[in-house]
mmCIF file of C-alpha atoms in Angstrom:
data_model
loop_
_atom_site.group_PDB
_atom_site.id
_atom_site.type_symbol
_atom_site.label_atom_id
_atom_site.label_comp_id
_atom_site.label_asym_id
_atom_site.label_seq_id
_atom_site.Cartn_x
_atom_site.Cartn_y
_atom_site.Cartn_z
ATOM 1 C CA UNK A 84 45.556 8.373 40.594
ATOM 2 C CA UNK A 85 43.163 7.937 43.514
ATOM 3 C CA UNK A 86 40.269 8.229 41.068
ATOM 4 C CA UNK A 87 41.626 5.352 38.993
ATOM 5 C CA UNK A 88 41.738 3.024 41.990
ATOM 6 C CA UNK A 89 38.404 4.111 43.485
ATOM 7 C CA UNK A 90 36.206 4.612 40.403
ATOM 8 C CA UNK A 91 34.854 2.215 37.797
ATOM 9 C CA UNK A 92 35.950 2.842 34.221
ATOM 10 C CA UNK A 93 35.626 0.817 31.023
ATOM 11 C CA UNK A 94 39.244 1.510 30.084
ATOM 12 C CA UNK A 95 42.206 3.652 31.100
ATOM 13 C CA UNK A 96 44.471 5.094 28.389
ATOM 14 C CA UNK A 97 47.779 5.857 30.049
ATOM 15 C CA UNK A 98 50.870 7.660 28.757
ATOM 16 C CA UNK A 99 54.253 6.616 30.154
ATOM 17 C CA UNK A 100 55.717 10.107 30.173
ATOM 18 C CA UNK A 101 53.753 11.851 32.924
ATOM 19 C CA UNK A 102 55.163 14.818 34.877
ATOM 20 C CA UNK A 103 55.058 13.635 38.520
ATOM 21 C CA UNK A 104 54.901 9.842 38.398
ATOM 22 C CA UNK A 105 55.581 7.931 35.188
ATOM 23 C CA UNK A 106 52.916 5.731 33.628
ATOM 24 C CA UNK A 107 54.740 2.547 34.640
ATOM 25 C CA UNK A 108 54.472 3.527 38.306
ATOM 26 C CA UNK A 109 50.824 4.552 37.896
ATOM 27 C CA UNK A 110 49.981 1.233 36.217
ATOM 28 C CA UNK A 111 51.746 -0.770 38.914
ATOM 29 C CA UNK A 112 50.092 1.234 41.715
ATOM 30 C CA UNK A 113 46.594 0.838 40.246
ATOM 31 C CA UNK A 114 47.004 -2.933 40.014
ATOM 32 C CA UNK A 115 48.403 -3.143 43.543
ATOM 33 C CA UNK A 116 45.275 -1.309 44.719
ATOM 34 C CA UNK A 117 43.090 -4.006 43.126
ATOM 35 C CA UNK A 118 41.967 -2.014 40.098
ATOM 36 C CA UNK A 119 40.603 -4.343 37.409
ATOM 37 C CA UNK A 120 40.016 -1.820 34.635
ATOM 38 C CA UNK A 121 41.942 -2.632 31.445
ATOM 39 C CA UNK A 122 44.895 -0.325 30.774
ATOM 40 C CA UNK A 123 46.052 0.659 27.292
ATOM 41 C CA UNK A 124 49.466 2.313 27.441
ATOM 42 C CA UNK A 125 49.737 4.780 24.571
ATOM 43 C CA UNK A 126 53.181 6.363 24.430
ATOM 44 C CA UNK A 127 56.112 7.506 22.333
ATOM 45 C CA UNK A 128 58.433 5.073 24.174
ATOM 46 C CA UNK A 129 58.813 2.359 21.563
ATOM 47 C CA UNK A 130 61.740 0.269 22.838
ATOM 48 C CA UNK A 131 60.936 -3.437 23.202
ATOM 49 C CA UNK A 132 62.101 -3.384 26.848
ATOM 50 C CA UNK A 133 59.691 -0.516 27.579
ATOM 51 C CA UNK A 134 56.794 -2.435 26.006
ATOM 52 C CA UNK A 135 57.640 -5.579 27.964
ATOM 53 C CA UNK A 136 57.937 -3.570 31.186
ATOM 54 C CA UNK A 137 54.513 -1.993 30.694
ATOM 55 C CA UNK A 138 52.865 -5.340 30.004
ATOM 56 C CA UNK A 139 54.607 -7.002 32.945
ATOM 57 C CA UNK A 140 53.435 -4.211 35.271
ATOM 58 C CA UNK A 141 49.818 -4.853 34.322
ATOM 59 C CA UNK A 142 49.010 -3.033 31.086
ATOM 60 C CA UNK A 143 46.600 -4.995 28.892
ATOM 61 C CA UNK A 144 47.981 -3.454 25.710
ATOM 62 C CA UNK A 145 50.934 -1.207 24.849
ATOM 63 C CA UNK A 146 50.819 0.903 21.733
ATOM 64 C CA UNK A 147 53.255 3.489 20.454
ATOM 65 C CA UNK A 148 52.808 6.890 18.845
ATOM 66 C CA UNK A 149 52.284 7.887 16.110
ATOM 67 C CA UNK A 150 49.168 5.798 15.568
ATOM 68 C CA UNK A 151 46.192 5.514 13.276
ATOM 69 C CA UNK A 152 42.989 6.564 15.021
ATOM 70 C CA UNK A 153 40.983 3.761 13.377
ATOM 71 C CA UNK A 154 43.314 1.128 14.845
ATOM 72 C CA UNK A 155 43.226 2.804 18.270
ATOM 73 C CA UNK A 156 39.426 2.536 18.268
ATOM 74 C CA UNK A 157 39.641 -1.144 17.293
ATOM 75 C CA UNK A 158 42.080 -1.847 20.157
ATOM 76 C CA UNK A 159 39.808 -0.035 22.622
ATOM 77 C CA UNK A 160 36.795 -2.063 21.484
ATOM 78 C CA UNK A 161 38.767 -5.330 21.771
ATOM 79 C CA UNK A 162 39.826 -4.522 25.349
ATOM 80 C CA UNK A 163 36.261 -3.602 26.296
ATOM 81 C CA UNK A 164 34.932 -6.867 24.788
ATOM 82 C CA UNK A 165 37.395 -8.901 26.856
ATOM 83 C CA UNK A 166 36.358 -7.011 29.992
ATOM 84 C CA UNK A 167 32.649 -7.655 29.342
ATOM 85 C CA UNK A 168 33.370 -11.363 28.799
ATOM 86 C CA UNK A 169 35.033 -11.546 32.226
ATOM 87 C CA UNK A 170 32.035 -9.820 33.812
ATOM 88 C CA UNK A 171 29.809 -12.631 32.493
ATOM 89 C CA UNK A 172 31.723 -15.264 34.459
ATOM 90 C CA UNK A 173 29.445 -16.371 37.296
ATOM 91 C CA UNK A 174 31.837 -18.527 39.332
ATOM 92 C CA UNK A 175 35.436 -17.676 40.155
ATOM 93 C CA UNK A 176 37.652 -20.313 41.711
ATOM 94 C CA UNK A 177 41.118 -19.950 43.220
ATOM 95 C CA UNK A 178 42.435 -23.211 44.655
ATOM 96 C CA UNK A 179 39.802 -24.284 47.241
ATOM 97 C CA UNK A 180 38.091 -20.868 47.331
ATOM 98 C CA UNK A 181 34.898 -20.487 45.261
ATOM 99 C CA UNK A 182 33.069 -17.179 44.753
ATOM 100 C CA UNK A 183 29.621 -17.419 43.179
ATOM 101 C CA UNK A 184 28.619 -13.981 41.881
ATOM 102 C CA UNK A 185 25.031 -15.130 41.243
ATOM 103 C CA UNK A 186 24.236 -16.459 44.736
ATOM 104 C CA UNK A 187 26.796 -14.213 46.498
ATOM 105 C CA UNK A 188 28.128 -17.251 48.316
ATOM 106 C CA UNK A 189 31.762 -17.824 49.160
ATOM 107 C CA UNK A 190 32.990 -21.326 49.921
ATOM 108 C CA UNK A 191 36.348 -22.599 51.119
ATOM 109 C CA UNK A 192 36.970 -26.365 51.248
ATOM 110 C CA UNK A 193 33.336 -26.649 50.085
ATOM 111 C CA UNK A 194 32.150 -24.989 53.339
ATOM 112 C CA UNK A 195 30.023 -21.840 53.196
ATOM 113 C CA UNK A 196 31.821 -18.891 54.807
ATOM 114 C CA UNK A 197 29.991 -16.547 57.150
ATOM 115 C CA UNK A 198 29.243 -13.037 55.895
ATOM 116 C CA UNK A 199 32.218 -11.375 57.644
ATOM 117 C CA UNK A 200 34.698 -13.838 56.105
ATOM 118 C CA UNK A 201 32.969 -13.552 52.734
ATOM 119 C CA UNK A 202 33.266 -9.733 52.706
ATOM 120 C CA UNK A 203 36.995 -9.969 53.430
ATOM 121 C CA UNK A 204 37.525 -12.591 50.734
ATOM 122 C CA UNK A 205 35.459 -10.617 48.186
ATOM 123 C CA UNK A 206 37.590 -7.494 48.660
ATOM 124 C CA UNK A 207 39.075 -7.069 45.149
ATOM 125 C CA UNK A 208 42.373 -5.811 46.556
ATOM 126 C CA UNK A 209 42.793 -9.204 48.246
ATOM 127 C CA UNK A 210 41.174 -11.363 45.570
ATOM 128 C CA UNK A 211 43.020 -9.862 42.573
ATOM 129 C CA UNK A 212 46.389 -10.811 44.013
ATOM 130 C CA UNK A 213 45.576 -14.472 43.402
ATOM 131 C CA UNK A 214 45.865 -16.371 40.136
ATOM 132 C CA UNK A 215 42.278 -16.793 38.929
ATOM 133 C CA UNK A 216 40.759 -19.895 37.415
ATOM 134 C CA UNK A 217 37.440 -19.106 35.754
ATOM 135 C CA UNK A 218 34.629 -21.597 35.377
ATOM 136 C CA UNK A 219 31.105 -21.183 34.053
ATOM 137 C CA UNK A 220 28.197 -22.124 36.310
#
């Protein structure tokens, strides 16, 4: 699980029924650690409550077994497309905080933050906990 939080992946395919910690706990932990990689839960647990739980804990998609491989590939490609679209966003704004990924500037109340404050604000574990509003520059 440490690899999931500390590495960059295009997508994580996660089963719910894991031996030590179930997939719900893994999903929740990864998101609490600031991991932004899309998660596709692929599992035999097909109850509606299980699906809702997985999505509420941070999964981007929840799909049950058995499955058709062709559809699995299509779902993977769709999740990767959404992720790439988010990477193209140049300016991220949360309330009065603005992060410009092009200029690497961070502003709060329209005032440029110093580099120490900017590094703290840009920490994804801190930033991901907020509700993001995306705007194009």
